[in-house]
Coordinates of C-alpha atoms in Angstrom, one line a residue:
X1 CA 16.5 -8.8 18.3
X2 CA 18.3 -5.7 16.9
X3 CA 15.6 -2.6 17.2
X4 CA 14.1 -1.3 14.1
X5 CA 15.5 2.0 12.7
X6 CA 13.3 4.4 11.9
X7 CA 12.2 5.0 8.1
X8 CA 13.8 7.9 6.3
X9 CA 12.0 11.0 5.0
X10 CA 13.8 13.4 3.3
X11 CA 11.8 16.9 3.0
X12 CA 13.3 19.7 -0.1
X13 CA 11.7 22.9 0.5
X14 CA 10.4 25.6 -2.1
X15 CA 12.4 28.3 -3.3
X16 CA 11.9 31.9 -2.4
X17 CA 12.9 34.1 0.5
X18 CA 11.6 33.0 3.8
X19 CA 10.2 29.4 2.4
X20 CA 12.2 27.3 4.9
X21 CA 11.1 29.0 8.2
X22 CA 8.1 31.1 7.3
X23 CA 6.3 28.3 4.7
X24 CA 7.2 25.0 4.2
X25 CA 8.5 24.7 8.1
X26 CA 4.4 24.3 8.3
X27 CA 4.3 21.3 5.6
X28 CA 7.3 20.0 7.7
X29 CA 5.4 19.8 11.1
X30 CA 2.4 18.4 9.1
X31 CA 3.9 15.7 7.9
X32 CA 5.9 15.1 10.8
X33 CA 2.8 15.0 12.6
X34 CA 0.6 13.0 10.7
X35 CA 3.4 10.0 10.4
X36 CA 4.5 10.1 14.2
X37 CA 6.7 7.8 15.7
X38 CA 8.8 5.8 13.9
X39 CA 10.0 8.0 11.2
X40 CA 13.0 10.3 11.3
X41 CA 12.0 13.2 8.9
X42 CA 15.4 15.6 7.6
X43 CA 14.4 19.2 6.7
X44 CA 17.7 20.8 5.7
X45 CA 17.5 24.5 4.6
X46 CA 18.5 24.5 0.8
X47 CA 21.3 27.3 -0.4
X48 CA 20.4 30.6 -1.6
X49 CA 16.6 29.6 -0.9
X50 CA 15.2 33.1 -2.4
X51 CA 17.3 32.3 -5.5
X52 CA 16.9 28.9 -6.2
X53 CA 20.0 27.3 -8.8
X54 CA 19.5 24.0 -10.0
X55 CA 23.1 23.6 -9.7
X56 CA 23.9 24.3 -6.5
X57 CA 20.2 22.6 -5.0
X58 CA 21.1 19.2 -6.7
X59 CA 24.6 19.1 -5.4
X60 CA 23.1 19.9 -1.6
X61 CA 20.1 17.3 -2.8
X62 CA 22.6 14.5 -3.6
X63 CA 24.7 14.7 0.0
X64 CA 21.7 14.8 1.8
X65 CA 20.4 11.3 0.1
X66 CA 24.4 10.4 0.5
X67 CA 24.1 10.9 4.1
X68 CA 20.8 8.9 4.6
X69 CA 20.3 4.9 4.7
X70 CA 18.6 2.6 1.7
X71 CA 15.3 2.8 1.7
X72 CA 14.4 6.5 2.0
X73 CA 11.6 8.3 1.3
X74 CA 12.6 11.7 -0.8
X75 CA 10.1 14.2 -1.3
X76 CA 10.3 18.1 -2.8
X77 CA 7.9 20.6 -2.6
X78 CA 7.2 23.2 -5.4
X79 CA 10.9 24.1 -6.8
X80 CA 12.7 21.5 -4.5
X81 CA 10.7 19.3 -6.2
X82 CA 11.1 20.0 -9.8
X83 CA 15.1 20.4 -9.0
X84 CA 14.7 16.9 -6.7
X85 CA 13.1 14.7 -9.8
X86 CA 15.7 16.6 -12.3
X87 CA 18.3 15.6 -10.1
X88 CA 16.9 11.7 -9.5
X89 CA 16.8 11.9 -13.5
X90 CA 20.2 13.3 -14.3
X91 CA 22.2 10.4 -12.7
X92 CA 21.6 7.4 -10.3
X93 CA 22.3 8.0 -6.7
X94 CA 24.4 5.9 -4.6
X95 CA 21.1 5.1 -2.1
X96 CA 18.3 3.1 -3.0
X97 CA 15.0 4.4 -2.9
X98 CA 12.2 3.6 -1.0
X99 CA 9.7 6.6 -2.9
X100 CA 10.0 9.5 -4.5
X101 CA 7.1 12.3 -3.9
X102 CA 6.3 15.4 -5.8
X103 CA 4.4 18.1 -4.1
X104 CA 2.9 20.8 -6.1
X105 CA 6.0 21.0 -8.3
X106 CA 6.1 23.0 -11.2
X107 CA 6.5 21.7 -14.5
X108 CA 8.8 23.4 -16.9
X109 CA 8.9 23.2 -20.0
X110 CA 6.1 22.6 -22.7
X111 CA 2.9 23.3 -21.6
X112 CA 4.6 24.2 -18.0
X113 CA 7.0 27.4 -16.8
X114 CA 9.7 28.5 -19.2
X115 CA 13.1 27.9 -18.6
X116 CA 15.9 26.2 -19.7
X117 CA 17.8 25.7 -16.4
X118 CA 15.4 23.3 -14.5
X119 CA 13.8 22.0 -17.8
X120 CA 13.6 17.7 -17.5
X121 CA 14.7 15.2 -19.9
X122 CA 12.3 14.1 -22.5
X123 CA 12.3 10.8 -21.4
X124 CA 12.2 11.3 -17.1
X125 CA 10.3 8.5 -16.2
X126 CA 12.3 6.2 -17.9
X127 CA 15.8 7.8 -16.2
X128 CA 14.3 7.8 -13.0
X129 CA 15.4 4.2 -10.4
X130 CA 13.5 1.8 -12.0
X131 CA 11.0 0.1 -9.6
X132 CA 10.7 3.4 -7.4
X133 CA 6.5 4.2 -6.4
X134 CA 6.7 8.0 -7.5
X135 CA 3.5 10.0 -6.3
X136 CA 2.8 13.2 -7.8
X137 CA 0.2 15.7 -5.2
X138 CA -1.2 18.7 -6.2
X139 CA -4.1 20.8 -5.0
X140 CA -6.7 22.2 -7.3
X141 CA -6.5 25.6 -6.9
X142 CA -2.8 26.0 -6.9
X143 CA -2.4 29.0 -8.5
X144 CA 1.5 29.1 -8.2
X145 CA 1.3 25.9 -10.5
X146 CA -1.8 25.0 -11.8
X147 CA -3.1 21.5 -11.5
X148 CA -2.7 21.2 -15.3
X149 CA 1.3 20.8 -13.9
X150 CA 0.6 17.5 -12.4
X151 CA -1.2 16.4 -15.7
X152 CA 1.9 17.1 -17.6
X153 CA 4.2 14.8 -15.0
X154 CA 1.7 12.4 -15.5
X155 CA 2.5 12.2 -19.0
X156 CA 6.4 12.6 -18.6
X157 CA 6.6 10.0 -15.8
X158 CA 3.7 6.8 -16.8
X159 CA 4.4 5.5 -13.5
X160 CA 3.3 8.2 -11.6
X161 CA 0.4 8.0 -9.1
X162 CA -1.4 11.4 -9.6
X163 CA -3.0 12.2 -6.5
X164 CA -5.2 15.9 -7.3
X165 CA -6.4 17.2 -4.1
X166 CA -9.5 19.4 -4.5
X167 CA -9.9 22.7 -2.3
X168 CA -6.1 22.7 -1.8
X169 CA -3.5 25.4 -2.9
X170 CA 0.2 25.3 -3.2
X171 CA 1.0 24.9 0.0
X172 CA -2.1 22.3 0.2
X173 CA -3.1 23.9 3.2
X174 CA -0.4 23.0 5.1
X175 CA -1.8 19.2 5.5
X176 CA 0.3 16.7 4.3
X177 CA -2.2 13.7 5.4
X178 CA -2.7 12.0 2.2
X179 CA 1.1 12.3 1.8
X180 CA 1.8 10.7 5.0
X181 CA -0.8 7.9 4.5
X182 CA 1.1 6.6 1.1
X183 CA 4.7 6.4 2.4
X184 CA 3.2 5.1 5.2
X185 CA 2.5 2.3 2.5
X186 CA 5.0 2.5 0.6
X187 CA 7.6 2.1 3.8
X188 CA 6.0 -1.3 4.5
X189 CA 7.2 -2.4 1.3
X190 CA 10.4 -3.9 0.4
X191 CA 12.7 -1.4 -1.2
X192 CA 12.4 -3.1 -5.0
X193 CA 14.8 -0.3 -6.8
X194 CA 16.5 -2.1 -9.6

């Protein structure tokens, strides 16, 4: 009987200077942690992380899902994750998807951040892989992006799962448990991506 490979988790850090060793490294070991064994979990460090570019993030987003197997998991925290479900949104990748996850991401445009670079489509539920679970965690008393962020991908994406955490910041603590309990789910699934 050929041995199981291990599910896929691909992690897209935040942007600013030091966020791949000095911040998100700790979400990183959390939710390496809290899924153990059996799950290979890729952390690459993004380009130019203190000056994020959607341009040049989605391009280094798209060959790291290239390089991975059907069936992964991708998930973006703050920045990586707006510039991750822009880049899902923009055009299909090659890979099916198991899930896609949202951590604290920042919503911009109305009612969000302003800006035109990372700004999503009007319709980005509807352009992202069709049959995909998307989960969308934020804390409560994110102050980098309020909670009211998660309300507003809620309403861009109707598939969404919201899950608000309360007593959690940006970072949400630096616990990724409930994370790590829905892919766990959502890895014992068939991939269904249409």
């Amino acid at each position: 009987m050929p041995e199981r490979r291990p599910a896929q988790i691909l992690f897209i850090q935040g942007g600013g200077a030091g966020t791949h060793d000095e911040w998100d490294d700790k979400l990183f070991d959390s939710l390496r942690r809290e899924l153990g064994d059996g799950y290979e979990v890729r952390y690459p460090r993004m380009p130019d992380e203190d000056d994020p570019s959607y341009a040049e993030w989605s391009a280094a987003i798209r060959r790291e899902i290239a390089a991975m197997g059907d069936g992964a998991v991708v998930a973006g925290h703050s920045v990586g994750a707006t510039i991750l479900v822009n880049a899902l949104a923009e055009r299909p990748v090659e890979r099916k998807l198991r899930a896609i996850v949202l951590i604290a991401a920042p919503f911009v445009g109305p009612g969000g951040w302003p800006g035109d670079e990372f700004e999503r489509p009007c319709d980005l539920g509807a352009r992202l892989p069709h049959g995909v679970p998307v989960h969308v965690f934020h804390g409560l008393q994110d102050e980098t992006a309020p909670s009211s962020h998660a309300d507003l991908y809620a309403a861009a994406i109707p598939q969404a799962q919201v899950h608000l955490l309360p007593g959690r910041d940006h970072q949400l603590n630096d616990d990724l448990s409930e994370m790590a309990r829905a892919i766990k789910i959502d890895t014992r699934r068939p991939v269904t991506q249409e």
